[in-house]
PDB file of C-alpha atoms in Angstrom:
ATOM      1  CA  UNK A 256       8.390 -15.626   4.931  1.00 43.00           C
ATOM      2  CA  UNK A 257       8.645 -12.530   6.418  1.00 59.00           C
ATOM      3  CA  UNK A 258       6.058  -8.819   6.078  1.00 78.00           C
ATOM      4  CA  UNK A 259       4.543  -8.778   2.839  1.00 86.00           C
ATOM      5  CA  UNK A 260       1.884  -6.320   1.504  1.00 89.00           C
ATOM      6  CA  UNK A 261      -1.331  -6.682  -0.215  1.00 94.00           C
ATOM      7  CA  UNK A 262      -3.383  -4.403  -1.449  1.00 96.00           C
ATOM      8  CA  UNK A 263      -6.744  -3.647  -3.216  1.00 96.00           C
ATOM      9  CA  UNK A 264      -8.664  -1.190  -4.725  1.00 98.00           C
ATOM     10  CA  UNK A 265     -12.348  -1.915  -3.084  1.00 97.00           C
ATOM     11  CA  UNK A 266     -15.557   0.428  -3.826  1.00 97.00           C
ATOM     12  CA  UNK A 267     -16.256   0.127  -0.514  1.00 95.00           C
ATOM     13  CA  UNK A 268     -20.113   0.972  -1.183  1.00 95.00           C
ATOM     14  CA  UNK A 269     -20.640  -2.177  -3.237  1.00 96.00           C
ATOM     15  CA  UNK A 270     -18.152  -4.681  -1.572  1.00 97.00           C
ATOM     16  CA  UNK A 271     -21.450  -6.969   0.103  1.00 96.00           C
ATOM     17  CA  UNK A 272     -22.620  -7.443  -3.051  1.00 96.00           C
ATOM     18  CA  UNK A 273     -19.835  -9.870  -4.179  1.00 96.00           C
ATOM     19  CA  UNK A 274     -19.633 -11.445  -1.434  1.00 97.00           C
ATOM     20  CA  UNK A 275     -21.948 -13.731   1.199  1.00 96.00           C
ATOM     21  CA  UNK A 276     -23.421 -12.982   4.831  1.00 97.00           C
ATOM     22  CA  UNK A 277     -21.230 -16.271   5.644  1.00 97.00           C
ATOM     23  CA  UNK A 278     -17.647 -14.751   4.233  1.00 97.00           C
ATOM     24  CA  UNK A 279     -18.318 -11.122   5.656  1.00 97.00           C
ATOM     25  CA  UNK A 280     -19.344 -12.808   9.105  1.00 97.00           C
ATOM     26  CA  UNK A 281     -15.799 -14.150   8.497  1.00 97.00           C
ATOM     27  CA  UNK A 282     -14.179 -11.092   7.454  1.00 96.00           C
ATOM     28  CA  UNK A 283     -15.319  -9.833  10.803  1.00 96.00           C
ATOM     29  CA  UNK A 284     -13.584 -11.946  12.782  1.00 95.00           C
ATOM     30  CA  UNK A 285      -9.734 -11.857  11.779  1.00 94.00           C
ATOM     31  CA  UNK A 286      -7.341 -10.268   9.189  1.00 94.00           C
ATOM     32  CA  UNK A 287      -5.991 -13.372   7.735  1.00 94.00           C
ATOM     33  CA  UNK A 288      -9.767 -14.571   7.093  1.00 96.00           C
ATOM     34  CA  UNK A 289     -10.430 -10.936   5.428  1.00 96.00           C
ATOM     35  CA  UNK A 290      -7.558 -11.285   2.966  1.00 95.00           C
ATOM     36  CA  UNK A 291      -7.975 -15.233   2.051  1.00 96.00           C
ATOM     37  CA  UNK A 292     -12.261 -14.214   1.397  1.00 97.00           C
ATOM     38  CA  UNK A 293     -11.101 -10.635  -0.852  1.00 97.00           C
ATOM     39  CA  UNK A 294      -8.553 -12.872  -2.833  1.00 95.00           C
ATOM     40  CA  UNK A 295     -11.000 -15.357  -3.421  1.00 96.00           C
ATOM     41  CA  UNK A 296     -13.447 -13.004  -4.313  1.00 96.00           C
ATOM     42  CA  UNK A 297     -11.023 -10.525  -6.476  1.00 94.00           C
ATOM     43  CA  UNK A 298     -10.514 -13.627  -8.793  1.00 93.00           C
ATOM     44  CA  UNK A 299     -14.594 -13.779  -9.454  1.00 94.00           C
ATOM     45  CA  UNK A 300     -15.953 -11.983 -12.486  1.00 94.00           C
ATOM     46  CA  UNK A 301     -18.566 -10.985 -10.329  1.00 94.00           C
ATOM     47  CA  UNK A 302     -16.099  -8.663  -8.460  1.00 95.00           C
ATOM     48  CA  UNK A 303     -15.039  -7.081 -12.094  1.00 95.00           C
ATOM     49  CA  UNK A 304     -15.326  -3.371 -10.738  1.00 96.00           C
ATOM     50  CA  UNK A 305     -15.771  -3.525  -6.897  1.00 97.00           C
ATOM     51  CA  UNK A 306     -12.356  -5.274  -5.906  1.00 97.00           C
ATOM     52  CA  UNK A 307      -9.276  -5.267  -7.703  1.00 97.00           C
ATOM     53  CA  UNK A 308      -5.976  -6.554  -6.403  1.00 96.00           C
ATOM     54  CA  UNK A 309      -3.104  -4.173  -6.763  1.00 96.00           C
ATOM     55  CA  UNK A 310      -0.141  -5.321  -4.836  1.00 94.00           C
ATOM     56  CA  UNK A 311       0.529  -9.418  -3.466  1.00 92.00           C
ATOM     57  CA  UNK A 312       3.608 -10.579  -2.010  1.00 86.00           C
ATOM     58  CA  UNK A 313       6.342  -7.620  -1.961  1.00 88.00           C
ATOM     59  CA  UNK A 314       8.506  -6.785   1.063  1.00 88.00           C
ATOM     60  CA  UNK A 315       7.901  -3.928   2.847  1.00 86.00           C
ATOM     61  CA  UNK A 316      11.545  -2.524   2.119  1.00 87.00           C
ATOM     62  CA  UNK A 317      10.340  -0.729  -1.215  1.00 90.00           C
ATOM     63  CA  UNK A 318       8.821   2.060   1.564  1.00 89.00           C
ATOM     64  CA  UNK A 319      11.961   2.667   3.044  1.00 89.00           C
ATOM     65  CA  UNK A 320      13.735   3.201  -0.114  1.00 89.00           C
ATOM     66  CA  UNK A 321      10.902   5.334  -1.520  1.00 90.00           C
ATOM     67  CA  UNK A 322      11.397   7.645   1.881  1.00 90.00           C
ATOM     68  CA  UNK A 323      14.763   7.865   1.996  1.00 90.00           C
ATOM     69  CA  UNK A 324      14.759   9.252  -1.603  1.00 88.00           C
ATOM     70  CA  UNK A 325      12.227  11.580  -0.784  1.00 84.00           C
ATOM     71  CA  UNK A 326      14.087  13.138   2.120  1.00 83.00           C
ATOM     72  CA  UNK A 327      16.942  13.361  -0.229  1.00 81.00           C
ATOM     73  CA  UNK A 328      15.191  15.503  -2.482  1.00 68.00           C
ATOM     74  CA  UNK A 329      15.611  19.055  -2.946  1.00 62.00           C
ATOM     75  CA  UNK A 330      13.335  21.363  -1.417  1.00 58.00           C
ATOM     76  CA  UNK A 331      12.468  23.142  -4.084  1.00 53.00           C
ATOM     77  CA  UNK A 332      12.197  20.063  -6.390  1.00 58.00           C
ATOM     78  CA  UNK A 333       8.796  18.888  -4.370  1.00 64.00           C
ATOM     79  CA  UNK A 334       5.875  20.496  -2.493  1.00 74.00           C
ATOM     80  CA  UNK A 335       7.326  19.276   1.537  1.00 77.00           C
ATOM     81  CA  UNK A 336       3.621  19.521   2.472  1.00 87.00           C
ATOM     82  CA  UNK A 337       3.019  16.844   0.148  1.00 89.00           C
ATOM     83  CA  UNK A 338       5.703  14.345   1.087  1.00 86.00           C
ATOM     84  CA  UNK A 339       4.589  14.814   4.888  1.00 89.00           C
ATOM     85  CA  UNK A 340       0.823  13.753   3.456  1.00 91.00           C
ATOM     86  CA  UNK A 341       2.298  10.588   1.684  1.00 92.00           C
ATOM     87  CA  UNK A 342       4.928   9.425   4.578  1.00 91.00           C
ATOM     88  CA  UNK A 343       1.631  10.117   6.832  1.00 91.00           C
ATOM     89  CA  UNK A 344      -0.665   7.621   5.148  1.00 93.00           C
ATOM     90  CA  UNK A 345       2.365   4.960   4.181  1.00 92.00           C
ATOM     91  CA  UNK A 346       2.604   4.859   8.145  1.00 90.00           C
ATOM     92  CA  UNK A 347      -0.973   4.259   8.776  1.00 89.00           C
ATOM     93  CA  UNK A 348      -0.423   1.502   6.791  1.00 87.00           C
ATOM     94  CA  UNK A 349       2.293   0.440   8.187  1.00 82.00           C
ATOM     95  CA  UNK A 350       1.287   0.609  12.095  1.00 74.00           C
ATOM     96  CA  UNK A 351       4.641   0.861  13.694  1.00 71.00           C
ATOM     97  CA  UNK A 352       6.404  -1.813  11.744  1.00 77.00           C
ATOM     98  CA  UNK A 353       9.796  -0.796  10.138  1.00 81.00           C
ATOM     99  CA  UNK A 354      10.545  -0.290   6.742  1.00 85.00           C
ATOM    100  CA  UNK A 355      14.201   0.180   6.571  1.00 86.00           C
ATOM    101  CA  UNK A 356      14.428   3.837   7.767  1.00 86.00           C
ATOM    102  CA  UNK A 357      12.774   5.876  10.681  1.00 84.00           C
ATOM    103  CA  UNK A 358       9.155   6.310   9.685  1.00 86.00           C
ATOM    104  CA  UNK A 359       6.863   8.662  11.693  1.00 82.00           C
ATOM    105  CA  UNK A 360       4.221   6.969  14.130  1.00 80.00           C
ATOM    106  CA  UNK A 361       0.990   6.818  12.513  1.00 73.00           C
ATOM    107  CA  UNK A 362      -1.554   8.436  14.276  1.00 71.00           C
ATOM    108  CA  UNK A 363      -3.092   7.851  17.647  1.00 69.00           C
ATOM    109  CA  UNK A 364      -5.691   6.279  17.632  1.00 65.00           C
ATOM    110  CA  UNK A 365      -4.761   4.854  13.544  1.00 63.00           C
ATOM    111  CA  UNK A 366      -7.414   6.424  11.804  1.00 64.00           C
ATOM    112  CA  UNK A 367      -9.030   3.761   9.535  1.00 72.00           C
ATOM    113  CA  UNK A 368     -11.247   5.595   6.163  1.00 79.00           C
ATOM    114  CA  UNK A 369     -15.225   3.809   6.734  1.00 83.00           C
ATOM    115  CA  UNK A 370     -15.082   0.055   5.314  1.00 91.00           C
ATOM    116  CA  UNK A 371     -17.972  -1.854   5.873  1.00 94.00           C
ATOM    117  CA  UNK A 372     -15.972  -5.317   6.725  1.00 94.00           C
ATOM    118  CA  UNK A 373     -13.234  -4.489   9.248  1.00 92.00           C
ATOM    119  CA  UNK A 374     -11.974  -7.569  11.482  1.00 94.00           C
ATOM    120  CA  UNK A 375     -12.537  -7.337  14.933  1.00 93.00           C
ATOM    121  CA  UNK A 376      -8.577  -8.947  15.384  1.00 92.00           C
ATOM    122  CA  UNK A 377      -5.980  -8.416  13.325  1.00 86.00           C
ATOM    123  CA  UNK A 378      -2.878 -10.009  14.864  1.00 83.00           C
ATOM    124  CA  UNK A 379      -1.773 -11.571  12.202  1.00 82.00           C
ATOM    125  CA  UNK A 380      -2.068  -9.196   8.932  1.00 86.00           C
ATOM    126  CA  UNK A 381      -2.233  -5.242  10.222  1.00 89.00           C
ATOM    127  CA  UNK A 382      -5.419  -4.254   8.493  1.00 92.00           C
ATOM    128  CA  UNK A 383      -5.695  -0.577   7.226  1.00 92.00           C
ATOM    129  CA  UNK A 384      -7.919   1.181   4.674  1.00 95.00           C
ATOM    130  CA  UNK A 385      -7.426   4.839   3.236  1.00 95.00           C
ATOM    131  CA  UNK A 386     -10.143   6.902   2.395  1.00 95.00           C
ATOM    132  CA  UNK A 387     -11.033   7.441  -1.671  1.00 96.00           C
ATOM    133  CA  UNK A 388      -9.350  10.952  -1.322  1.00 96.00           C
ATOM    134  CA  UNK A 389      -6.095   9.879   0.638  1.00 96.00           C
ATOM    135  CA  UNK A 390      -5.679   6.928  -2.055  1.00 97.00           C
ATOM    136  CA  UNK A 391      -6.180   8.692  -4.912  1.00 97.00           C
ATOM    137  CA  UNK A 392      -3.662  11.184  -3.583  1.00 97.00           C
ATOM    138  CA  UNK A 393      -1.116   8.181  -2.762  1.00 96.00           C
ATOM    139  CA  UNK A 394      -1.597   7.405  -6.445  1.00 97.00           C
ATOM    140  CA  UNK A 395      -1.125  10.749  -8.160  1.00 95.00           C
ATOM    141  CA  UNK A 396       1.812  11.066  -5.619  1.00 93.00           C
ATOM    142  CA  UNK A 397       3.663   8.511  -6.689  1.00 93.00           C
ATOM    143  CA  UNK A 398       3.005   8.570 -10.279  1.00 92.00           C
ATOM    144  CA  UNK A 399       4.397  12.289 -10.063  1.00 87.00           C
ATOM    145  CA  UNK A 400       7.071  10.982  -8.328  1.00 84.00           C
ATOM    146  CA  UNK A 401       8.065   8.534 -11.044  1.00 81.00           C
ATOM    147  CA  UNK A 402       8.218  11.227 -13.937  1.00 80.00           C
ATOM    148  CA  UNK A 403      11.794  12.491 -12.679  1.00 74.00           C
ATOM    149  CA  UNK A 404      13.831  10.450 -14.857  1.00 70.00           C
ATOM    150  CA  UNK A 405      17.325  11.552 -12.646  1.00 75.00           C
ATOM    151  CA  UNK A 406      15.866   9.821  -9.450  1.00 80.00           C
ATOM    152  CA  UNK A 407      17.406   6.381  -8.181  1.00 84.00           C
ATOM    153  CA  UNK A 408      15.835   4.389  -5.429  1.00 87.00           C
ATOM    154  CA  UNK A 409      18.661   2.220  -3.542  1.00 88.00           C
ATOM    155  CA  UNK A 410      18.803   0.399  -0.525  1.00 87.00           C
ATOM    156  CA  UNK A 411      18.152   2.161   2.184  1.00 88.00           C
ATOM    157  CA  UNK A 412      20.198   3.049   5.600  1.00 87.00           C
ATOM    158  CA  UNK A 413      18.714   0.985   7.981  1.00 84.00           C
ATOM    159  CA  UNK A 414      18.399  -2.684   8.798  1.00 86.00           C
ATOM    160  CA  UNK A 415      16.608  -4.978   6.195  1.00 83.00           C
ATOM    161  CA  UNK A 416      15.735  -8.415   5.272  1.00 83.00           C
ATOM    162  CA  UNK A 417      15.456 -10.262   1.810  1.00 81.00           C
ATOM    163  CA  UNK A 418      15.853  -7.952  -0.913  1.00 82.00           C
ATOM    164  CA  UNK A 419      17.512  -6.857  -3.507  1.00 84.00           C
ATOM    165  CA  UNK A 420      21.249  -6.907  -3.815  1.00 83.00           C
ATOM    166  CA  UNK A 421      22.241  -3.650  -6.048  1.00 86.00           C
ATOM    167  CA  UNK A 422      20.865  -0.571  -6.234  1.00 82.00           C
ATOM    168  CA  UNK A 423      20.285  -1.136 -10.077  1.00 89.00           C
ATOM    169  CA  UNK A 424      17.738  -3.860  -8.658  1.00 91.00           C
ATOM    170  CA  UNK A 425      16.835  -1.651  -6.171  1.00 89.00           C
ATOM    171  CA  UNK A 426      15.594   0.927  -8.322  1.00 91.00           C
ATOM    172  CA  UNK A 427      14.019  -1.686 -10.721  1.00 92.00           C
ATOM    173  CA  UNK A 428      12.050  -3.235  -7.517  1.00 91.00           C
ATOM    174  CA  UNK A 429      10.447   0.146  -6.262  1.00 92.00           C
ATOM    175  CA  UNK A 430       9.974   1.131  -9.731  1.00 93.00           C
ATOM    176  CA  UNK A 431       8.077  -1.855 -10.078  1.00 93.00           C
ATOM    177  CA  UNK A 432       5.987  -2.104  -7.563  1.00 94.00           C
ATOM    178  CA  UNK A 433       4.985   1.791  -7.553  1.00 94.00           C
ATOM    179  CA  UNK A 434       3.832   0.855 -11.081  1.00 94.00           C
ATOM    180  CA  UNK A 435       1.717  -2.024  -9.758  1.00 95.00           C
ATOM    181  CA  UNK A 436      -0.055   0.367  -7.475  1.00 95.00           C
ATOM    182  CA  UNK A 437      -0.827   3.235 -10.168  1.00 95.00           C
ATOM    183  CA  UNK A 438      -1.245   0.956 -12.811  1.00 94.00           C
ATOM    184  CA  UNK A 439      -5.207   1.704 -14.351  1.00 95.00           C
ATOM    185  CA  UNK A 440      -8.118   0.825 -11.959  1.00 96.00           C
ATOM    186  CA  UNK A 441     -11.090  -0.738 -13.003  1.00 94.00           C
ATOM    187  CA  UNK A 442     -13.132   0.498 -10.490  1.00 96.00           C
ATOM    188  CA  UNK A 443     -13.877   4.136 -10.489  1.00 93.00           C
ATOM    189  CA  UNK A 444     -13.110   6.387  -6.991  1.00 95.00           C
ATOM    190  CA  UNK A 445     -11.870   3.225  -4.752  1.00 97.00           C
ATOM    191  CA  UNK A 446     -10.785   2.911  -1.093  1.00 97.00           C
ATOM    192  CA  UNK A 447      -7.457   0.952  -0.815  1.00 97.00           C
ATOM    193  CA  UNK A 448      -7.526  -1.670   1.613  1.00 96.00           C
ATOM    194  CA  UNK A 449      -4.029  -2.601   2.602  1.00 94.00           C
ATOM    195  CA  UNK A 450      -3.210  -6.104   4.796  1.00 93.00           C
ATOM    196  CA  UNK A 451       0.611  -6.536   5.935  1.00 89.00           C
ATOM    197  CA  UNK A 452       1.897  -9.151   7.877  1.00 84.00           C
TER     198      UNK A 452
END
Protein backbone atom coordinates (compact mmCIF):
# COMPACT_ATOMS: atom_id res chain seq x y z
CA UNK A 1 0.00 0.00 0.00
CA UNK A 2 2.71 1.96 0.81
CA UNK A 3 3.03 5.77 3.25
CA UNK A 4 -0.06 7.56 2.98
CA UNK A 5 -1.11 10.75 4.88
CA UNK A 6 -4.07 11.76 6.79
CA UNK A 7 -4.85 14.65 8.19
CA UNK A 8 -7.37 16.68 10.31
CA UNK A 9 -8.21 19.83 11.48
CA UNK A 10 -9.09 19.04 15.40
CA UNK A 11 -10.02 21.95 18.05
CA UNK A 12 -8.05 20.26 20.24
CA UNK A 13 -9.95 21.94 23.34
CA UNK A 14 -13.24 20.24 22.48
CA UNK A 15 -12.04 16.88 20.90
CA UNK A 16 -13.46 14.65 24.35
CA UNK A 17 -16.57 15.89 23.77
CA UNK A 18 -17.26 13.85 20.57
CA UNK A 19 -15.90 11.17 21.58
CA UNK A 20 -16.15 8.33 24.65
CA UNK A 21 -13.80 7.54 27.78
CA UNK A 22 -13.75 3.94 25.95
CA UNK A 23 -12.37 5.34 22.31
CA UNK A 24 -9.89 7.94 23.94
CA UNK A 25 -8.64 5.04 26.35
CA UNK A 26 -8.06 3.58 22.85
CA UNK A 27 -6.59 6.46 21.24
CA UNK A 28 -4.05 6.19 23.99
CA UNK A 29 -2.79 3.15 23.24
CA UNK A 30 -1.67 3.06 19.43
CA UNK A 31 -1.69 5.26 16.24
CA UNK A 32 -3.62 3.01 14.06
CA UNK A 33 -6.46 2.88 16.90
CA UNK A 34 -6.25 6.92 17.01
CA UNK A 35 -6.88 7.29 13.29
CA UNK A 36 -9.65 4.35 12.81
CA UNK A 37 -11.67 6.24 16.31
CA UNK A 38 -11.05 10.21 14.55
CA UNK A 39 -12.39 8.77 11.15
CA UNK A 40 -15.18 7.28 12.74
CA UNK A 41 -15.86 10.14 14.66
CA UNK A 42 -15.12 12.91 11.74
CA UNK A 43 -18.08 11.20 9.86
CA UNK A 44 -20.57 12.04 13.06
CA UNK A 45 -22.58 15.23 12.93
CA UNK A 46 -21.74 15.53 16.35
CA UNK A 47 -18.08 16.28 15.36
CA UNK A 48 -19.50 19.17 12.81
CA UNK A 49 -16.84 21.82 14.09
CA UNK A 50 -14.29 19.97 16.34
CA UNK A 51 -12.79 17.43 13.70
CA UNK A 52 -12.66 17.77 10.15
CA UNK A 53 -10.77 15.51 7.80
CA UNK A 54 -8.53 17.28 5.37
CA UNK A 55 -6.26 14.90 3.63
CA UNK A 56 -6.91 10.59 3.31
CA UNK A 57 -4.95 8.40 1.24
CA UNK A 58 -2.19 10.50 -0.81
CA UNK A 59 1.46 9.47 -1.12
CA UNK A 60 3.87 11.23 0.56
CA UNK A 61 5.73 12.20 -2.82
CA UNK A 62 3.57 15.50 -3.23
CA UNK A 63 6.25 16.89 -0.28
CA UNK A 64 9.11 16.22 -2.22
CA UNK A 65 7.88 17.86 -5.25
CA UNK A 66 6.53 20.83 -3.27
CA UNK A 67 10.39 21.18 -1.81
CA UNK A 68 12.17 20.77 -4.65
CA UNK A 69 10.18 23.65 -6.27
CA UNK A 70 10.71 25.71 -3.44
CA UNK A 71 14.48 25.41 -3.48
CA UNK A 72 14.20 26.23 -7.08
CA UNK A 73 12.75 29.43 -6.46
CA UNK A 74 14.31 32.67 -6.70
CA UNK A 75 15.48 34.34 -3.75
CA UNK A 76 13.96 37.27 -4.13
CA UNK A 77 10.65 35.70 -5.32
CA UNK A 78 9.97 34.30 -1.50
CA UNK A 79 10.75 35.30 2.10
CA UNK A 80 13.82 32.13 2.70
CA UNK A 81 12.88 32.52 6.39
CA UNK A 82 9.59 31.36 5.51
CA UNK A 83 10.35 28.31 3.40
CA UNK A 84 12.86 27.14 6.27
CA UNK A 85 9.51 27.49 8.73
CA UNK A 86 7.37 25.32 6.27
CA UNK A 87 10.19 22.54 5.29
CA UNK A 88 10.63 22.63 9.32
CA UNK A 89 7.10 21.61 10.24
CA UNK A 90 6.53 19.25 6.88
CA UNK A 91 9.52 17.28 8.60
CA UNK A 92 8.01 17.05 11.95
CA UNK A 93 5.48 15.49 10.23
CA UNK A 94 7.28 13.47 8.46
CA UNK A 95 9.77 11.97 11.26
CA UNK A 96 12.65 10.90 9.16
CA UNK A 97 10.75 9.19 6.41
CA UNK A 98 11.66 10.26 2.79
CA UNK A 99 9.75 12.16 0.53
CA UNK A 100 11.57 12.05 -2.68
CA UNK A 101 14.33 14.64 -1.93
CA UNK A 102 16.68 15.33 1.13
CA UNK A 103 14.45 16.76 3.82
CA UNK A 104 15.98 18.25 7.02
CA UNK A 105 15.72 16.08 10.34
CA UNK A 106 12.93 17.23 12.33
CA UNK A 107 13.81 18.23 15.56
CA UNK A 108 15.30 16.41 18.48
CA UNK A 109 13.30 15.47 20.57
CA UNK A 110 10.03 15.98 17.63
CA UNK A 111 8.25 18.58 19.23
CA UNK A 112 4.53 17.58 19.26
CA UNK A 113 1.88 21.11 19.71
CA UNK A 114 -0.43 19.94 23.26
CA UNK A 115 -3.22 17.30 22.07
CA UNK A 116 -5.10 15.85 24.66
CA UNK A 117 -5.19 12.12 23.00
CA UNK A 118 -1.64 11.22 21.95
CA UNK A 119 -0.88 7.30 21.64
CA UNK A 120 1.51 5.99 23.84
CA UNK A 121 2.94 3.73 20.47
CA UNK A 122 2.90 4.72 17.27
CA UNK A 123 4.73 2.12 15.18
CA UNK A 124 2.53 1.81 12.76
CA UNK A 125 1.12 5.45 11.65
CA UNK A 126 3.90 8.32 12.82
CA UNK A 127 1.60 10.50 14.83
CA UNK A 128 2.31 14.33 14.81
CA UNK A 129 0.22 17.41 15.66
CA UNK A 130 1.16 21.18 14.89
CA UNK A 131 0.25 23.81 17.04
CA UNK A 132 -2.91 26.32 15.87
CA UNK A 133 -0.17 28.94 14.93
CA UNK A 134 2.30 26.56 12.96
CA UNK A 135 -0.92 25.17 10.99
CA UNK A 136 -2.41 28.12 10.20
CA UNK A 137 0.96 29.26 8.92
CA UNK A 138 1.32 25.85 6.82
CA UNK A 139 -2.00 26.96 5.36
CA UNK A 140 -1.43 30.59 4.44
CA UNK A 141 1.98 29.21 3.17
CA UNK A 142 0.83 27.18 0.79
CA UNK A 143 -2.10 29.00 -0.39
CA UNK A 144 0.51 31.91 -1.13
CA UNK A 145 2.42 29.53 -2.72
CA UNK A 146 -0.30 28.50 -5.16
CA UNK A 147 -1.06 32.16 -6.44
CA UNK A 148 2.16 32.10 -8.80
CA UNK A 149 0.53 31.00 -11.83
CA UNK A 150 4.34 30.36 -13.67
CA UNK A 151 5.18 27.61 -11.01
CA UNK A 152 5.18 23.77 -12.06
CA UNK A 153 5.51 21.02 -9.55
CA UNK A 154 7.19 17.79 -11.29
CA UNK A 155 8.61 14.78 -10.12
CA UNK A 156 11.15 15.17 -8.05
CA UNK A 157 15.07 14.02 -8.07
CA UNK A 158 15.13 11.36 -5.82
CA UNK A 159 13.82 7.84 -5.51
CA UNK A 160 9.94 7.34 -5.45
CA UNK A 161 7.19 4.92 -5.49
CA UNK A 162 3.62 4.97 -7.12
CA UNK A 163 2.91 8.18 -8.57
CA UNK A 164 2.30 10.06 -11.17
CA UNK A 165 3.81 9.55 -14.56
CA UNK A 166 4.20 13.26 -16.20
CA UNK A 167 4.90 16.25 -14.79
CA UNK A 168 1.52 17.64 -16.22
CA UNK A 169 0.05 15.03 -13.59
CA UNK A 170 2.53 15.94 -11.37
CA UNK A 171 1.60 19.39 -11.10
CA UNK A 172 -2.18 18.48 -11.16
CA UNK A 173 -1.49 15.97 -8.04
CA UNK A 174 0.31 18.59 -5.71
CA UNK A 175 -2.00 21.14 -6.90
CA UNK A 176 -4.59 19.01 -5.72
CA UNK A 177 -3.84 17.96 -2.70
CA UNK A 178 -2.42 21.51 -1.44
CA UNK A 179 -6.02 22.53 -2.26
CA UNK A 180 -7.43 19.75 -0.06
CA UNK A 181 -5.43 21.06 2.82
CA UNK A 182 -6.40 24.93 2.46
CA UNK A 183 -9.65 24.25 1.30
CA UNK A 184 -12.29 26.26 4.05
CA UNK A 185 -12.32 24.86 7.66
CA UNK A 186 -15.25 24.47 9.57
CA UNK A 187 -13.76 24.71 12.69
CA UNK A 188 -12.36 28.00 13.70
CA UNK A 189 -8.33 28.21 14.97
CA UNK A 190 -7.61 24.21 14.68
CA UNK A 191 -4.55 22.06 15.49
CA UNK A 192 -3.72 19.69 12.55
CA UNK A 193 -3.23 16.29 13.54
CA UNK A 194 -1.30 14.45 10.90
CA UNK A 195 -0.98 10.25 10.92
CA UNK A 196 1.46 8.72 8.13
CA UNK A 197 2.24 5.33 7.71
Amino acid sequence: MGVRFTLWAVDAERILDVLSASEVAAAREDSLQLQQILRRASDSPHSRGILQLLLDGHRRWWIGSFLESLRQSSPWLQNNTDADHAEKLLSIMFAGLDCGTPIRPPPAPTPCAPFPITPRVDADLRFATLSVTDFSFLRLFFSEYLQNNGRRFSRPSGHIGIAPDDDVEWDAWVRQVIQEITAPLEIRDPSLVSLLG
